[in-house]
mmCIF file of C-alpha atoms in Angstrom:
data_model
loop_
_atom_site.group_PDB
_atom_site.id
_atom_site.type_symbol
_atom_site.label_atom_id
_atom_site.label_comp_id
_atom_site.label_asym_id
_atom_site.label_seq_id
_atom_site.Cartn_x
_atom_site.Cartn_y
_atom_site.Cartn_z
ATOM 1 C CA UNK A 1 -120.993 -67.488 123.263
ATOM 2 C CA UNK A 2 -121.263 -71.127 122.218
ATOM 3 C CA UNK A 3 -118.729 -71.994 119.542
ATOM 4 C CA UNK A 4 -119.458 -74.669 116.937
ATOM 5 C CA UNK A 5 -116.561 -76.451 115.258
ATOM 6 C CA UNK A 6 -117.318 -78.421 112.125
ATOM 7 C CA UNK A 7 -115.087 -81.043 110.618
ATOM 8 C CA UNK A 8 -113.930 -81.517 108.032
ATOM 9 C CA UNK A 9 -114.134 -78.072 106.458
ATOM 10 C CA UNK A 10 -113.764 -79.629 103.030
ATOM 11 C CA UNK A 11 -114.686 -83.085 101.813
ATOM 12 C CA UNK A 12 -114.190 -84.699 98.415
ATOM 13 C CA UNK A 13 -116.481 -87.644 97.717
ATOM 14 C CA UNK A 14 -118.047 -89.665 94.932
ATOM 15 C CA UNK A 15 -121.667 -90.317 94.053
ATOM 16 C CA UNK A 16 -122.889 -93.187 96.197
ATOM 17 C CA UNK A 17 -120.439 -92.573 99.033
ATOM 18 C CA UNK A 18 -121.521 -92.410 102.663
ATOM 19 C CA UNK A 19 -120.567 -89.020 104.068
ATOM 20 C CA UNK A 20 -120.376 -87.951 107.713
ATOM 21 C CA UNK A 21 -119.900 -84.399 108.949
ATOM 22 C CA UNK A 22 -119.257 -83.580 112.598
ATOM 23 C CA UNK A 23 -120.263 -80.505 114.580
ATOM 24 C CA UNK A 24 -118.845 -80.001 118.090
ATOM 25 C CA UNK A 25 -120.220 -77.448 120.531
ATOM 26 C CA UNK A 26 -118.056 -75.665 123.075
ATOM 27 C CA UNK A 27 -120.641 -76.461 125.760
ATOM 28 C CA UNK A 28 -123.646 -78.715 126.073
ATOM 29 C CA UNK A 29 -126.657 -77.759 123.983
ATOM 30 C CA UNK A 30 -128.857 -80.839 124.526
ATOM 31 C CA UNK A 31 -130.451 -81.442 121.127
ATOM 32 C CA UNK A 32 -130.812 -77.793 120.120
ATOM 33 C CA UNK A 33 -129.008 -78.147 116.813
ATOM 34 C CA UNK A 34 -130.018 -77.722 113.200
ATOM 35 C CA UNK A 35 -128.301 -78.571 109.923
ATOM 36 C CA UNK A 36 -128.613 -76.564 106.721
ATOM 37 C CA UNK A 37 -127.574 -77.129 103.130
ATOM 38 C CA UNK A 38 -126.479 -74.215 100.971
ATOM 39 C CA UNK A 39 -125.772 -74.269 97.257
ATOM 40 C CA UNK A 40 -123.853 -71.482 95.497
ATOM 41 C CA UNK A 41 -125.926 -68.342 95.061
ATOM 42 C CA UNK A 42 -128.840 -69.777 97.032
ATOM 43 C CA UNK A 43 -130.269 -69.292 100.497
ATOM 44 C CA UNK A 44 -129.639 -71.990 103.105
ATOM 45 C CA UNK A 45 -132.164 -74.808 103.288
ATOM 46 C CA UNK A 46 -133.144 -76.532 106.527
ATOM 47 C CA UNK A 47 -132.350 -80.267 106.515
ATOM 48 C CA UNK A 48 -132.445 -81.427 110.131
ATOM 49 C CA UNK A 49 -133.718 -79.851 113.348
ATOM 50 C CA UNK A 50 -133.648 -80.883 116.998
ATOM 51 C CA UNK A 51 -130.431 -82.735 116.092
ATOM 52 C CA UNK A 52 -132.155 -85.682 114.432
ATOM 53 C CA UNK A 53 -135.559 -84.704 113.028
ATOM 54 C CA UNK A 54 -135.755 -84.622 109.251
ATOM 55 C CA UNK A 55 -137.415 -81.534 107.846
ATOM 56 C CA UNK A 56 -140.463 -82.258 105.705
ATOM 57 C CA UNK A 57 -139.534 -82.933 102.098
ATOM 58 C CA UNK A 58 -135.875 -83.709 102.776
ATOM 59 C CA UNK A 59 -134.744 -87.081 101.379
ATOM 60 C CA UNK A 60 -134.320 -89.882 103.884
ATOM 61 C CA UNK A 61 -130.669 -90.385 102.899
ATOM 62 C CA UNK A 62 -129.990 -87.436 105.214
ATOM 63 C CA UNK A 63 -129.876 -88.151 108.932
ATOM 64 C CA UNK A 64 -128.680 -86.411 112.058
ATOM 65 C CA UNK A 65 -127.600 -87.686 115.434
ATOM 66 C CA UNK A 66 -126.019 -86.592 118.674
ATOM 67 C CA UNK A 67 -126.728 -84.570 121.768
ATOM 68 C CA UNK A 68 -124.793 -82.535 124.265
ATOM 69 C CA UNK A 69 -121.638 -81.418 122.502
ATOM 70 C CA UNK A 70 -121.146 -83.774 119.562
ATOM 71 C CA UNK A 71 -123.377 -84.078 116.537
ATOM 72 C CA UNK A 72 -123.196 -85.682 113.129
ATOM 73 C CA UNK A 73 -124.903 -85.235 109.783
ATOM 74 C CA UNK A 74 -124.804 -88.320 107.592
ATOM 75 C CA UNK A 75 -125.664 -88.680 103.931
ATOM 76 C CA UNK A 76 -126.085 -92.401 103.362
ATOM 77 C CA UNK A 77 -125.549 -92.399 99.603
ATOM 78 C CA UNK A 78 -124.333 -89.137 98.105
ATOM 79 C CA UNK A 79 -126.301 -87.938 95.098
ATOM 80 C CA UNK A 80 -125.220 -85.368 92.459
ATOM 81 C CA UNK A 81 -127.586 -82.764 93.905
ATOM 82 C CA UNK A 82 -125.997 -83.124 97.363
ATOM 83 C CA UNK A 83 -122.763 -81.405 96.401
ATOM 84 C CA UNK A 84 -123.076 -78.255 98.494
ATOM 85 C CA UNK A 85 -121.960 -76.654 101.732
ATOM 86 C CA UNK A 86 -123.427 -77.936 105.000
ATOM 87 C CA UNK A 87 -123.619 -75.881 108.169
ATOM 88 C CA UNK A 88 -124.773 -76.536 111.726
ATOM 89 C CA UNK A 89 -126.436 -74.000 114.024
ATOM 90 C CA UNK A 90 -126.992 -74.124 117.761
ATOM 91 C CA UNK A 91 -130.342 -72.922 119.061
ATOM 92 C CA UNK A 92 -129.707 -73.364 122.779
ATOM 93 C CA UNK A 93 -128.757 -69.809 123.671
ATOM 94 C CA UNK A 94 -128.147 -66.398 122.166
ATOM 95 C CA UNK A 95 -126.249 -65.638 120.038
ATOM 96 C CA UNK A 96 -127.494 -68.477 117.828
ATOM 97 C CA UNK A 97 -124.139 -69.317 116.317
ATOM 98 C CA UNK A 98 -123.343 -71.243 113.149
ATOM 99 C CA UNK A 99 -120.532 -73.644 112.471
ATOM 100 C CA UNK A 100 -117.922 -72.753 109.894
ATOM 101 C CA UNK A 101 -119.381 -75.011 107.221
ATOM 102 C CA UNK A 102 -118.321 -78.140 105.332
ATOM 103 C CA UNK A 103 -118.022 -77.979 101.577
ATOM 104 C CA UNK A 104 -118.759 -81.294 99.875
ATOM 105 C CA UNK A 105 -117.241 -81.510 96.423
ATOM 106 C CA UNK A 106 -117.144 -84.136 93.712
ATOM 107 C CA UNK A 107 -114.095 -86.390 93.709
ATOM 108 C CA UNK B 1 -147.469 -70.712 101.493
ATOM 109 C CA UNK B 2 -144.920 -69.128 103.805
ATOM 110 C CA UNK B 3 -142.778 -66.570 102.031
ATOM 111 C CA UNK B 4 -140.145 -64.082 103.089
ATOM 112 C CA UNK B 5 -139.585 -61.509 100.363
ATOM 113 C CA UNK B 6 -136.490 -59.389 100.734
ATOM 114 C CA UNK B 7 -135.770 -56.019 99.162
ATOM 115 C CA UNK B 8 -133.468 -55.717 96.194
ATOM 116 C CA UNK B 9 -129.725 -55.387 95.905
ATOM 117 C CA UNK B 10 -128.132 -52.161 97.080
ATOM 118 C CA UNK B 11 -124.964 -50.366 96.013
ATOM 119 C CA UNK B 12 -123.881 -47.717 98.522
ATOM 120 C CA UNK B 13 -120.883 -45.603 99.429
ATOM 121 C CA UNK B 14 -119.033 -45.727 102.744
ATOM 122 C CA UNK B 15 -120.717 -43.522 105.312
ATOM 123 C CA UNK B 16 -124.164 -43.787 103.754
ATOM 124 C CA UNK B 17 -127.161 -45.182 105.603
ATOM 125 C CA UNK B 18 -129.280 -48.120 104.518
ATOM 126 C CA UNK B 19 -132.405 -49.995 105.527
ATOM 127 C CA UNK B 20 -133.264 -53.320 103.938
ATOM 128 C CA UNK B 21 -136.520 -55.173 104.387
ATOM 129 C CA UNK B 22 -138.048 -58.617 104.709
ATOM 130 C CA UNK B 23 -141.792 -59.014 104.186
ATOM 131 C CA UNK B 24 -143.478 -62.096 105.561
ATOM 132 C CA UNK B 25 -146.628 -63.660 104.175
ATOM 133 C CA UNK B 26 -148.594 -66.868 104.440
ATOM 134 C CA UNK B 27 -148.393 -67.068 108.244
ATOM 135 C CA UNK B 28 -149.037 -65.025 111.381
ATOM 136 C CA UNK B 29 -146.154 -62.554 111.184
ATOM 137 C CA UNK B 30 -146.463 -61.462 114.802
ATOM 138 C CA UNK B 31 -146.132 -65.010 116.162
ATOM 139 C CA UNK B 32 -142.688 -65.958 114.865
ATOM 140 C CA UNK B 33 -139.224 -64.556 115.448
ATOM 141 C CA UNK B 34 -137.418 -63.213 112.375
ATOM 142 C CA UNK B 35 -133.631 -63.415 112.314
ATOM 143 C CA UNK B 36 -130.960 -61.801 110.162
ATOM 144 C CA UNK B 37 -127.884 -63.633 108.904
ATOM 145 C CA UNK B 38 -124.810 -62.198 107.178
ATOM 146 C CA UNK B 39 -122.735 -64.020 104.607
ATOM 147 C CA UNK B 40 -119.629 -62.203 103.455
ATOM 148 C CA UNK B 41 -118.244 -63.124 100.018
ATOM 149 C CA UNK B 42 -116.926 -66.674 100.059
ATOM 150 C CA UNK B 43 -117.518 -67.032 103.799
ATOM 151 C CA UNK B 44 -119.863 -68.809 106.175
ATOM 152 C CA UNK B 45 -123.096 -67.789 107.865
ATOM 153 C CA UNK B 46 -123.062 -65.308 110.766
ATOM 154 C CA UNK B 47 -126.067 -64.806 113.043
ATOM 155 C CA UNK B 48 -126.676 -61.085 113.514
ATOM 156 C CA UNK B 49 -129.797 -60.819 115.590
ATOM 157 C CA UNK B 50 -133.478 -61.582 115.862
ATOM 158 C CA UNK B 51 -136.768 -59.807 116.511
ATOM 159 C CA UNK B 52 -140.200 -60.914 117.674
ATOM 160 C CA UNK B 53 -142.590 -58.718 115.691
ATOM 161 C CA UNK B 54 -145.394 -59.266 118.172
ATOM 162 C CA UNK B 55 -143.745 -57.080 120.802
ATOM 163 C CA UNK B 56 -140.494 -55.984 119.068
ATOM 164 C CA UNK B 57 -138.350 -57.916 121.567
ATOM 165 C CA UNK B 58 -134.917 -57.893 119.907
ATOM 166 C CA UNK B 59 -131.666 -59.746 120.573
ATOM 167 C CA UNK B 60 -128.327 -59.011 118.961
ATOM 168 C CA UNK B 61 -125.118 -60.921 118.532
ATOM 169 C CA UNK B 62 -122.352 -59.104 120.451
ATOM 170 C CA UNK B 63 -120.499 -58.924 117.132
ATOM 171 C CA UNK B 64 -123.246 -56.781 115.636
ATOM 172 C CA UNK B 65 -124.636 -54.937 118.671
ATOM 173 C CA UNK B 66 -124.332 -51.207 118.031
ATOM 174 C CA UNK B 67 -123.432 -51.769 114.379
ATOM 175 C CA UNK B 68 -126.934 -52.437 113.036
ATOM 176 C CA UNK B 69 -130.527 -51.945 114.115
ATOM 177 C CA UNK B 70 -133.227 -54.567 113.705
ATOM 178 C CA UNK B 71 -136.840 -53.457 113.718
ATOM 179 C CA UNK B 72 -140.250 -54.561 112.533
ATOM 180 C CA UNK B 73 -143.533 -53.015 111.453
ATOM 181 C CA UNK B 74 -146.207 -55.567 112.216
ATOM 182 C CA UNK B 75 -148.874 -53.533 110.446
ATOM 183 C CA UNK B 76 -147.198 -54.388 107.137
ATOM 184 C CA UNK B 77 -145.603 -57.712 108.197
ATOM 185 C CA UNK B 78 -142.121 -56.428 107.515
ATOM 186 C CA UNK B 79 -138.827 -56.699 109.361
ATOM 187 C CA UNK B 80 -135.888 -54.408 108.769
ATOM 188 C CA UNK B 81 -132.134 -54.321 109.097
ATOM 189 C CA UNK B 82 -130.508 -50.932 109.024
ATOM 190 C CA UNK B 83 -127.134 -49.257 109.161
ATOM 191 C CA UNK B 84 -126.439 -45.675 110.126
ATOM 192 C CA UNK B 85 -123.040 -45.483 108.469
ATOM 193 C CA UNK B 86 -121.936 -48.230 106.118
ATOM 194 C CA UNK B 87 -118.381 -49.491 105.786
ATOM 195 C CA UNK B 88 -116.758 -51.466 102.999
ATOM 196 C CA UNK B 89 -116.653 -54.431 105.370
ATOM 197 C CA UNK B 90 -120.485 -54.466 105.382
ATOM 198 C CA UNK B 91 -120.382 -55.793 101.822
ATOM 199 C CA UNK B 92 -122.223 -59.091 102.046
ATOM 200 C CA UNK B 93 -125.391 -61.025 101.353
ATOM 201 C CA UNK B 94 -127.963 -60.584 104.084
ATOM 202 C CA UNK B 95 -130.660 -63.177 104.683
ATOM 203 C CA UNK B 96 -133.752 -62.984 106.815
ATOM 204 C CA UNK B 97 -135.192 -66.205 108.168
ATOM 205 C CA UNK B 98 -138.201 -67.266 110.221
ATOM 206 C CA UNK B 99 -137.598 -69.123 113.437
ATOM 207 C CA UNK B 100 -139.934 -72.083 113.960
ATOM 208 C CA UNK B 101 -142.272 -71.615 116.895
ATOM 209 C CA UNK B 102 -141.587 -74.698 118.990
ATOM 210 C CA UNK B 103 -138.314 -76.186 117.819
ATOM 211 C CA UNK B 104 -136.637 -72.851 117.056
ATOM 212 C CA UNK B 105 -134.647 -73.624 113.913
ATOM 213 C CA UNK B 106 -134.818 -71.289 110.913
ATOM 214 C CA UNK B 107 -137.393 -73.057 108.772
ATOM 215 C CA UNK B 108 -138.004 -70.478 106.045
ATOM 216 C CA UNK B 109 -135.469 -68.152 104.481
ATOM 217 C CA UNK B 110 -135.621 -65.154 102.205
ATOM 218 C CA UNK B 111 -133.593 -65.164 99.000
ATOM 219 C CA UNK B 112 -131.161 -62.610 100.385
ATOM 220 C CA UNK B 113 -130.275 -58.976 99.780
ATOM 221 C CA UNK B 114 -126.835 -58.225 98.391
ATOM 222 C CA UNK B 115 -125.325 -55.075 99.873
ATOM 223 C CA UNK B 116 -122.231 -53.678 98.175
ATOM 224 C CA UNK B 117 -120.374 -50.815 99.813
ATOM 225 C CA UNK B 118 -117.687 -49.210 97.702
ATOM 226 C CA UNK B 119 -116.323 -45.754 97.066
#
């Protein structure tokens, strides 16, 4: 199985901050990676797919980059509605594993 | 509009069986994989397995193989997740999600079904 390691697992930030979350894969997955946002009590929401493609309707302050084994999700200017948990998922091979998640909280 | 409508919350006892559902609408149900994802209380997302309703091709995570059964009835555009004998450790929120056709991410999600197993 491909393991995904996210860092940090917890992040405290202020509105307007630039935030970067990293997802590392245990083996190369090309660009077969997606990022999701999940708020408490809600289903996950797709933000980024194919490592860097913004899902329709997602604000442009979100961006993704990387390929192979190292990926990043960046929020250029954190907004109040962005405080949530972010999770990566590899889509290269079964089982389609998720990272452990990064909780972004208000400083 | 694509929608995945999941069945309601369930409260069961250990040893009981259960089948929860996920009904797709607004798209060609037989042309997209449907996956199931577990989220235990306060924990992260776990990929359980996936089914292609067109031909019922099914893949399981090794962690869930033999523990659950994923099926689909394409005549009513519905996917299922079932347990033969529930355990307390099955207490969790279960999400179904549609896998995009070409790029393969989960682009639409159901709202989740909360399963509580307690004696």
